[in-house]
Short mmCIF file of C-alpha atoms and ligand atoms in Angstrom, two decimals:
data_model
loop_
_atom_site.label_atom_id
_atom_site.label_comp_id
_atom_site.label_asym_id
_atom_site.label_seq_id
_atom_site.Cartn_x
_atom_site.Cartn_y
_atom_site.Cartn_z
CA UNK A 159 100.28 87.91 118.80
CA UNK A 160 100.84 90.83 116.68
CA UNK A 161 98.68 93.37 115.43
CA UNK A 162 98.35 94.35 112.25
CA UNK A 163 96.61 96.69 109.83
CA UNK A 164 94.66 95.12 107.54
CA UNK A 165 90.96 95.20 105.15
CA UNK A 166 88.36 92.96 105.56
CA UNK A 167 84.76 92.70 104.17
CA UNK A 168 82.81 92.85 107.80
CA UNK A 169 79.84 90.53 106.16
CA UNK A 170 78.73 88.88 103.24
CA UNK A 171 78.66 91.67 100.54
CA UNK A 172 79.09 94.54 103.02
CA UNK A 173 82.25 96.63 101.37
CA UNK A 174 85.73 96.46 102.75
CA UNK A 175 86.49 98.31 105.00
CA UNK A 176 90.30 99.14 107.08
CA UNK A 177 90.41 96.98 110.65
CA UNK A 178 93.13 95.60 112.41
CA UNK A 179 93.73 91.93 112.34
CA UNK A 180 95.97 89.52 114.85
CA UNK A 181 98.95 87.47 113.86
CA UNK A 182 100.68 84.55 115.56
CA UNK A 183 103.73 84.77 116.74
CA UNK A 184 106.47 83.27 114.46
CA UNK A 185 106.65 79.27 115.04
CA UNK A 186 109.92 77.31 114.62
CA UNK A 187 109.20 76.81 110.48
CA UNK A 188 107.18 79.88 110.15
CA UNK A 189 108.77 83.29 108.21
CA UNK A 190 107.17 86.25 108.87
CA UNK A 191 106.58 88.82 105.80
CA UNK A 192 106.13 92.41 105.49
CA UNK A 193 103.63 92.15 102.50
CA UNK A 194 104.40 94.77 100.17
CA UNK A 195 101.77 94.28 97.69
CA UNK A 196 98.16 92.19 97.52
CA UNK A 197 96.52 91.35 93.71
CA UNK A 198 92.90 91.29 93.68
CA UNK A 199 91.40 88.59 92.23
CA UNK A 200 87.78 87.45 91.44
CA UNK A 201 87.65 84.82 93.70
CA UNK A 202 88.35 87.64 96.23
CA UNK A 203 84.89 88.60 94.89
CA UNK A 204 83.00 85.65 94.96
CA UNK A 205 84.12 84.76 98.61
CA UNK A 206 83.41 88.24 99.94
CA UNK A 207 80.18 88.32 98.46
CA UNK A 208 79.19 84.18 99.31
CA UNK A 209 78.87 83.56 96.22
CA UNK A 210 80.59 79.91 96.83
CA UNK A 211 78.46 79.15 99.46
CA UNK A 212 78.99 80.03 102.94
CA UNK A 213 82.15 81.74 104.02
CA UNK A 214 84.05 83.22 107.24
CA UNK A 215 83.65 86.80 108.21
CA UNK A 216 85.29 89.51 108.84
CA UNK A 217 87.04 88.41 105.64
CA UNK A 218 90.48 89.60 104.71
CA UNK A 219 91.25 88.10 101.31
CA UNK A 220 93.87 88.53 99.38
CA UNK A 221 96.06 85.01 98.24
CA UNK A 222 98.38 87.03 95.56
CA UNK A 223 101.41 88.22 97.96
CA UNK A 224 104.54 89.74 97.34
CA UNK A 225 106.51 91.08 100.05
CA UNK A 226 110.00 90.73 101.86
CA UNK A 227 110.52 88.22 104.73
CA UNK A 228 111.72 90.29 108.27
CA UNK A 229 111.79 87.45 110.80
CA UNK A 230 112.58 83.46 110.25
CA UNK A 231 111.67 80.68 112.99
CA UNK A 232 114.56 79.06 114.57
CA UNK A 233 113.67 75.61 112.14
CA UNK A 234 113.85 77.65 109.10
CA UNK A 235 116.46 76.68 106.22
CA UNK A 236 114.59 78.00 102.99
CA UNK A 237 114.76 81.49 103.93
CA UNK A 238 116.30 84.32 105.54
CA UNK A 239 115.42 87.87 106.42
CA UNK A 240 115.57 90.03 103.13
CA UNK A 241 114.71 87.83 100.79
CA UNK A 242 111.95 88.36 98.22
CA UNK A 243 109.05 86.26 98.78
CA UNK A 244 105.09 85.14 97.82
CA UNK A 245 102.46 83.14 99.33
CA UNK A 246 99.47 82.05 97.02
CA UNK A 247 96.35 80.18 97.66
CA UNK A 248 97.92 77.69 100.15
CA UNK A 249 99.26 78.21 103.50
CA UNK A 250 99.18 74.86 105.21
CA UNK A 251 98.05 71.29 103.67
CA UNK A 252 98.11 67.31 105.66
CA UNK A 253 101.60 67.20 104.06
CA UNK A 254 101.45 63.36 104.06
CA UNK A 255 98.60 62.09 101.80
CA UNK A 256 100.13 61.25 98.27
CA UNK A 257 98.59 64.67 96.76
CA UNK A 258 101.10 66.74 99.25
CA UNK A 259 104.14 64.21 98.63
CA UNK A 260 104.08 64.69 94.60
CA UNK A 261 103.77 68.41 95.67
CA UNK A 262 100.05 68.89 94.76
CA UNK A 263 99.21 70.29 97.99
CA UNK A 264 95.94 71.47 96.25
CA UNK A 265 94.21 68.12 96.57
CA UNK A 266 95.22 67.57 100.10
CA UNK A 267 93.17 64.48 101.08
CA UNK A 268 92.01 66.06 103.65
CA UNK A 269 91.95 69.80 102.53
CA UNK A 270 94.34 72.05 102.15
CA UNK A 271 94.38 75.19 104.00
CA UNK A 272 93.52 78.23 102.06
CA UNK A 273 95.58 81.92 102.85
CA UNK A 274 91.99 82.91 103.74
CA UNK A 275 88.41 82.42 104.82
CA UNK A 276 89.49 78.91 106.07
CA UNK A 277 89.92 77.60 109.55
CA UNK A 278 94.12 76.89 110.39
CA UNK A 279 95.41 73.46 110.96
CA UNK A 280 95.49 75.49 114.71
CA UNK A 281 91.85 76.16 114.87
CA UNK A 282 92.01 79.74 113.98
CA UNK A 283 91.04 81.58 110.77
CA UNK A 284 93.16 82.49 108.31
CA UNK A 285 93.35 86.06 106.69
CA UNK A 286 94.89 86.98 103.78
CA UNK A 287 97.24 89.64 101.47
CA UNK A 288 95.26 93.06 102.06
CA UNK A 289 97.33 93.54 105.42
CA UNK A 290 100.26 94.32 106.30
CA UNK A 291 102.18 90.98 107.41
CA UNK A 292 101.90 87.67 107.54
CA UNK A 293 103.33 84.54 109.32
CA UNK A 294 103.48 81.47 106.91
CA UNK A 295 105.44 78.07 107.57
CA UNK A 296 108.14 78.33 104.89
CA UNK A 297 106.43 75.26 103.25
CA UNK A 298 104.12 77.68 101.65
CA UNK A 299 106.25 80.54 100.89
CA UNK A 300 108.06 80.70 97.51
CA UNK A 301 110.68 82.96 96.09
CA UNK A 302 110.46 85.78 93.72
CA UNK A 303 113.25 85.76 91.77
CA UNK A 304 115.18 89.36 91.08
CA UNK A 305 114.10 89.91 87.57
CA UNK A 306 110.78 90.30 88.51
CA UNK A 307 109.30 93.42 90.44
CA UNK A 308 107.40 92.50 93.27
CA UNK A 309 104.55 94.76 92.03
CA UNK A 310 103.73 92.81 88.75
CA UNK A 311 105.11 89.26 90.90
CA UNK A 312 102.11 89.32 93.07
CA UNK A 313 99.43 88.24 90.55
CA UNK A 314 101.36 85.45 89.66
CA UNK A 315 100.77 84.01 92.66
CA UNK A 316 97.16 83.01 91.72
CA UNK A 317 96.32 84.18 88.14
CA UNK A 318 99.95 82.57 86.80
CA UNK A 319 100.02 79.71 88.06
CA UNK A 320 96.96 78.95 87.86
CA UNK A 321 97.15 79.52 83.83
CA UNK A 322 100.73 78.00 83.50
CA UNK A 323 99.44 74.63 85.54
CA UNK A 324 96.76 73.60 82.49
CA UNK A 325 98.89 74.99 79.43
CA UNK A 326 101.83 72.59 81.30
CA UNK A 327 99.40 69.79 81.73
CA UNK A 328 97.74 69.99 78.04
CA UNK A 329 100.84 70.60 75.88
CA UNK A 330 100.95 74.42 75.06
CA UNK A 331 103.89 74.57 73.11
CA UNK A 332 105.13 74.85 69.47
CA UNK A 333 102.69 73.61 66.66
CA UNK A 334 99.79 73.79 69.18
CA UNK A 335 96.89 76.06 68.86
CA UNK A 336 95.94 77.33 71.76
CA UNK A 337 93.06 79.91 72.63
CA UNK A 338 92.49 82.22 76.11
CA UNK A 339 89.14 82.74 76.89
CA UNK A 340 88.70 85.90 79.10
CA UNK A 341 91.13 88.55 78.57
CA UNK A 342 90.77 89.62 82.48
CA UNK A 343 93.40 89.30 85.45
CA UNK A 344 93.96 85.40 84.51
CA UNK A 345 93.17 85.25 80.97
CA UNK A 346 95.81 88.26 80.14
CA UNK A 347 98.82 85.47 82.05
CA UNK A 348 97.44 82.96 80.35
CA UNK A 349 98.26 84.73 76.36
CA UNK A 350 101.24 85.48 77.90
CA UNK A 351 102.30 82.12 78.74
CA UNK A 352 101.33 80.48 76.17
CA UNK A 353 103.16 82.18 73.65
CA UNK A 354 106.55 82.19 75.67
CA UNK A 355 105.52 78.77 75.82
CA UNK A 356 105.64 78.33 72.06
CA UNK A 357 101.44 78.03 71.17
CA UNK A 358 99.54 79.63 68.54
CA UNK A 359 97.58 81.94 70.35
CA UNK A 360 94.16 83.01 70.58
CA UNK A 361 92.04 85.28 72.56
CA UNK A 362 88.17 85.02 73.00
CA UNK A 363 87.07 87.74 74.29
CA UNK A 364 83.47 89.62 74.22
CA UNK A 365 84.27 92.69 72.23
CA UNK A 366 87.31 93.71 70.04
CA UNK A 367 87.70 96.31 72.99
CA UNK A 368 91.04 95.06 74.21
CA UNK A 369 92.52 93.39 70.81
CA UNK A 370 95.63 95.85 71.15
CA UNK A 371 96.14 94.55 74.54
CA UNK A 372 95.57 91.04 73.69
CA UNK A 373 97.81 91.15 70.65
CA UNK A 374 100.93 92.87 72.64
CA UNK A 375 100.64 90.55 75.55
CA UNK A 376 101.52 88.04 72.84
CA UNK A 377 98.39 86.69 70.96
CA UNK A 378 98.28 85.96 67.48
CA UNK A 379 94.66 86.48 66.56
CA UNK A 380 91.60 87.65 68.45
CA UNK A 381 87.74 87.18 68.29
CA UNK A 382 84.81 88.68 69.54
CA UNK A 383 82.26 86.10 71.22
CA UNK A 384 79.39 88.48 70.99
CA UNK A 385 79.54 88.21 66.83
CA UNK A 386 78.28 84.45 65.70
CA UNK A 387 80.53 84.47 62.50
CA UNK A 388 83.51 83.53 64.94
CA UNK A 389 81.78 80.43 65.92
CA UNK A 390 81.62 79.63 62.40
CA UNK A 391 85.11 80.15 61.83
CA UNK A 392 86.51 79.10 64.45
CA UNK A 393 84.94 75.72 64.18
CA UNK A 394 87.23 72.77 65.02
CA UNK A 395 90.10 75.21 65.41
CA UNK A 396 92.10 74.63 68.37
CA UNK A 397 94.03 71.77 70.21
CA UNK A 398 93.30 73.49 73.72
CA UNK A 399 90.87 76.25 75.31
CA UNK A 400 91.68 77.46 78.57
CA UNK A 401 88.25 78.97 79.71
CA UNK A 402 88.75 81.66 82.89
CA UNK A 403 85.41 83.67 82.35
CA UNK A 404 83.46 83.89 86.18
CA UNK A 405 80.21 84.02 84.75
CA UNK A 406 78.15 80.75 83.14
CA UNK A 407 78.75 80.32 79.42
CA UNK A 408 77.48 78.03 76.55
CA UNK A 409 80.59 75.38 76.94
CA UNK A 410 78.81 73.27 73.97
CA UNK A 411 79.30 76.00 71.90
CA UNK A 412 82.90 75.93 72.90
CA UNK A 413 83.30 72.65 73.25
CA UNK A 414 82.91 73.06 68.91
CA UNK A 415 85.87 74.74 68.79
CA UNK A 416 88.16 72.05 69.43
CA UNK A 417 89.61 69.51 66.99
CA UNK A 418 89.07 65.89 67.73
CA UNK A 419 90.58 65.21 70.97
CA UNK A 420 90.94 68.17 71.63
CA UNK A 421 90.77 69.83 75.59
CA UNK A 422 88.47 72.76 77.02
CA UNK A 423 90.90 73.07 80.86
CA UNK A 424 88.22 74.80 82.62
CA UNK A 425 89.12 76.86 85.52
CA UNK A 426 86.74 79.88 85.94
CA UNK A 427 84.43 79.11 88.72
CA UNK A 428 81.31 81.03 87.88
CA UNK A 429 78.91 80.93 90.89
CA UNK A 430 75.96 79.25 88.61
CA UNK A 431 76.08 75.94 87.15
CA UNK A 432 76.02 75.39 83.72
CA UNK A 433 74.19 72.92 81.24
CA UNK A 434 76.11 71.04 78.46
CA UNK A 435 74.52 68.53 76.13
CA UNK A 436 77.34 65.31 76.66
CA UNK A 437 77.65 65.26 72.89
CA UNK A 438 79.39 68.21 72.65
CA UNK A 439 81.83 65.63 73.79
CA UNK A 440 81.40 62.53 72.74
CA UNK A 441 81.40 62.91 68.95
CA UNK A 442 84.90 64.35 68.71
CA UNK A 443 86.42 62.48 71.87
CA UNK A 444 87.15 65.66 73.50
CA UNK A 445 87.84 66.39 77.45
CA UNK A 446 86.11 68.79 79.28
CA UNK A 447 89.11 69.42 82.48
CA UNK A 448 89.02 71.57 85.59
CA UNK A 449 92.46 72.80 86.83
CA UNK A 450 92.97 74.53 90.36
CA UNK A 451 95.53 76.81 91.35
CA UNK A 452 99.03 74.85 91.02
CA UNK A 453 100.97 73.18 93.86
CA UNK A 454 104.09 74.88 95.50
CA UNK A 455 106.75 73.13 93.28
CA UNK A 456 105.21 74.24 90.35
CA UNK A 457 104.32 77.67 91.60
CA UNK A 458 108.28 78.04 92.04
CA UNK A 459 108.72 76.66 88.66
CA UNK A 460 106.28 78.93 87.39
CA UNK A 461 107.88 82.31 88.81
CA UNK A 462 111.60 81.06 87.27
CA UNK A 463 109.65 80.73 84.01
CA UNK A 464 108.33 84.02 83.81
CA UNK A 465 111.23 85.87 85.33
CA UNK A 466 113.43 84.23 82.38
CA UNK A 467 110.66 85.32 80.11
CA UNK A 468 110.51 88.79 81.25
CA UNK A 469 106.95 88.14 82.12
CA UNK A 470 104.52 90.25 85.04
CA UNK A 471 101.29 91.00 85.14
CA UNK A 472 99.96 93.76 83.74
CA UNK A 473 98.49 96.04 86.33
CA UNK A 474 96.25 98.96 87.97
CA UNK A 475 98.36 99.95 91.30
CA UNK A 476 95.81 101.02 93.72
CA UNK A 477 95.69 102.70 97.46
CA UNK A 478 93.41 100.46 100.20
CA UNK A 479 90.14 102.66 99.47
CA UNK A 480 89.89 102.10 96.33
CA UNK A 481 89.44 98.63 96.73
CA UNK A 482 85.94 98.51 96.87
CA UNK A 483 85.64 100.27 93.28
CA UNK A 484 88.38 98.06 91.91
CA UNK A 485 85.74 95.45 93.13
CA UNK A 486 83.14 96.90 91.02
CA UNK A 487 85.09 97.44 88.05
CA UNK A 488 86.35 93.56 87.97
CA UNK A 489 82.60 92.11 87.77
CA UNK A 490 82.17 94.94 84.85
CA UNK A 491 84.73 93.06 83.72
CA UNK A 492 86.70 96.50 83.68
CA UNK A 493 89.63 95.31 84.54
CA UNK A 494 93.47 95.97 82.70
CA UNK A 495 94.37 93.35 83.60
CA UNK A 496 94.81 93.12 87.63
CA UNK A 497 94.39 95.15 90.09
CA UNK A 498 96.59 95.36 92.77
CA UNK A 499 97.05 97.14 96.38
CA UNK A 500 99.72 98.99 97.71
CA UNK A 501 99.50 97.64 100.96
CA UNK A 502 101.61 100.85 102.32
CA UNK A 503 98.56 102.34 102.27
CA UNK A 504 96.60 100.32 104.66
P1 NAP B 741 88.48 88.57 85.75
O1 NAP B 741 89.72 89.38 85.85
O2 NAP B 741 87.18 89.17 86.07
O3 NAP B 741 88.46 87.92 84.29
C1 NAP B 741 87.37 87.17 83.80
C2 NAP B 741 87.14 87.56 82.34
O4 NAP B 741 86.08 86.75 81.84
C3 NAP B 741 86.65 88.97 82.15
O5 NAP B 741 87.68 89.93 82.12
C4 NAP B 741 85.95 88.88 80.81
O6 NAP B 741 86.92 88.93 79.75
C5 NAP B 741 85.38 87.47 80.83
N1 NAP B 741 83.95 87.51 81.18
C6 NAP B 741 83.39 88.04 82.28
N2 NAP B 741 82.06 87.90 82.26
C7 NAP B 741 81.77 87.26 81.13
C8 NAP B 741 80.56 86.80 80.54
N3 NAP B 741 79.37 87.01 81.14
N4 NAP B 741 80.64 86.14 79.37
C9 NAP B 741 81.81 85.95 78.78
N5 NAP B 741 83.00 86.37 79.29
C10 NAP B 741 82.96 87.01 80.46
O7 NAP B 741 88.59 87.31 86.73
P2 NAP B 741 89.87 86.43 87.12
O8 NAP B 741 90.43 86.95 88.39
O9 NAP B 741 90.70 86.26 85.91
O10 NAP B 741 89.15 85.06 87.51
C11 NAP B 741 88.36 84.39 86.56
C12 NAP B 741 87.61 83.22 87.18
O11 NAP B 741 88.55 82.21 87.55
C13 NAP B 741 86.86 83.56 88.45
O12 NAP B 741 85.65 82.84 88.49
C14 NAP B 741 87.79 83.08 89.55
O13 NAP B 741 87.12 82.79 90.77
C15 NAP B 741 88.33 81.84 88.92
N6 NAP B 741 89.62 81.37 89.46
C16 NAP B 741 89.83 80.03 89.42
C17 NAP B 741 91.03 79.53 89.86
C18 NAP B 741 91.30 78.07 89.76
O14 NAP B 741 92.24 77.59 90.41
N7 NAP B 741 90.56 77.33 88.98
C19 NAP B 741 92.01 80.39 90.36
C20 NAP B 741 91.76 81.74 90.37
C21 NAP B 741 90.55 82.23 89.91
P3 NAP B 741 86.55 89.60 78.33
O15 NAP B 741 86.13 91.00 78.65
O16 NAP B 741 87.83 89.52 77.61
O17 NAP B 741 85.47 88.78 77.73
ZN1 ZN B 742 92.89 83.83 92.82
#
């Protein structure tokens, strides 16, 4: 075992605070990385706070990694020592059920094994990106190509792919109208994609506060939610919504956004339920999806997109004690657009 330095939330809504954390020793397929950076991203919150239900403490989250592998396992072919690497929300998976063989490790029959608060296909917990290493069978590891800086890499990890997975899934791409709705940490990836993709593209967001941002990252228009004459506008409007907001909305109002047909890809994963009215569905045959993260084949398709697109996050670069603030500022939803840790300074 190796020790390394690492923060962790001692208990359920307690603040982070710097610990030290043990490591396996490197297995025959495992690589071992020297994380450079760690995003932070809400479900960081939600699980640190039990706001999913029940979790594992002391908690080191953290499932957006960047950082440069310095030790391979005898069995390992994908990698060597120096090259530029990420882990995301996966780190182990059955690897036989039909979900892991068509490389959607994500629906792992039996449950796939997330980078943290989750118990190891060994029996241990896992721990995540706010430390200094990690050990991770190459499996789960992919590779950041060298256009992209590992700094602005390591949200894509969770926020891009798991953006690029729906707009792949429900046909963003030329003549499509397509609208974001959250301009936070995944919503910002998601304009992005979308328009290197080749949509029309939209951002919903609560104020006007960030329609610069919004409109640089790539968007073509932008609406406030708070004023009601953008529900009237909007009406029928768009082939595909990707919702990310954390918090409960009104999805029948929209669900009215959509022309016949059309798709509302869910994949914020507010800690309330929500109540819809099934005919916000049924009159103009439209789907109501979830989407979750992105397998690992994808996930490397994902990074070559947006390293031939010139896309990265846009981000706050942050020391380890500031992460409880950064915390803070995310459920304000004061966020532009990711925050992520310099994990030197652990
Ligand atoms: P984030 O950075 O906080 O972004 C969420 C955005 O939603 C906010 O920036 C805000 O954008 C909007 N919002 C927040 N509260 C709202 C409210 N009460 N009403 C309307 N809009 C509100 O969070 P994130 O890291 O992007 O994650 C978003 C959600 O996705 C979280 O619940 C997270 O757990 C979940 N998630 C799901 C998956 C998956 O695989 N499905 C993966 C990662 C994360 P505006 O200010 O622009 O309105
Ligand atoms: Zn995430």
């Amino acid at each position: 075992m190796t020790t390394v330095a690492a923060y962790a939330a001692p208990a359920p809504k307690a603040p982070l605070e710097r610990t030290t954390i043990e490591r396996r020793e490197v297995r025959e397929f495992d690589v071992l990385i020297d994380i450079k950076f760690a995003g932070i991203c809400h479900s960081d919150i939600h699980q640190a706070r039990e706001g999913w239900g029940e979790a594992i403490f002391p908690m080191v989250p953290g499932h957006e990694i960047a950082g440069v592998v310095t030790e391979v396992g005898p069995g390992v072919t994908k990698f060597a020592v120096g090259d530029r690497v990420g882990v995301g929300c996966m780190v182990d998976s059955c690897r036989e059920c039909e979900n892991c063989k068509a490389g959607n490790e994500q629906y792992c029959v039996e449950g796939n094994t997330q980078t943290y608060n989750s118990i190891g296909r060994d029996g241990e917990p896992t721990y995540g990106g706010y430390s200094q290493k990690v050990v991770v069978d190459e499996n789960f590891v992919v590779r950041i190509p060298d256009g992209l800086s590992l700094d602005v890499a390591a949200p894509l990890l969770c926020a891009g792919i798991t953006l690029y997975s729906p707009l792949k899934r429900f046909g963003a791409g030329p003549g499509k109208k397509v609208a974001i709705l959250g301009l936070g940490g995944l919503g910002h990836m998601g304009v992005k994609i979308a328009h290197a993709l080749g949509a029309e593209v939209t951002v919903l967001s609560q104020s006007l506060r960030k329609q610069e941002d919004g409109l640089r990252f790539g968007a073509d228009h932008y609406y406030a939610t708070s004023d009601p004459k953008t529900f009237e506008e909007l009406n029928g409007t768009f082939d595909l919504i990707v919702s990310t907001v954390a918090a409960p909305l009104d999805f029948n109002a929209y669900l009215a956004l959509l022309k016949p047909e059309g798709t509302l890809a869910n994949v914020g994963a507010p800690e309330e339920p929500i109540s819809l009215s099934l005919f916000s569905v049924i009159g103009g045959g439209k789907s109501l999806a979830g989407s979750f993260i992105g397998g690992l084949p994808q996930t490397q398709e994902m990074l070559d997109f947006c390293a031939e697109h010139g896309l990265g996050a846009e981000i706050e670069l942050i020391g380890a004690d500031q992460i409880n603030e950064a915390y803070k500022r995310v459920e304000d939803s004061d966020v532009r657009y990711r925050f992520v840790i310099d994990t030197a300074t652990i």
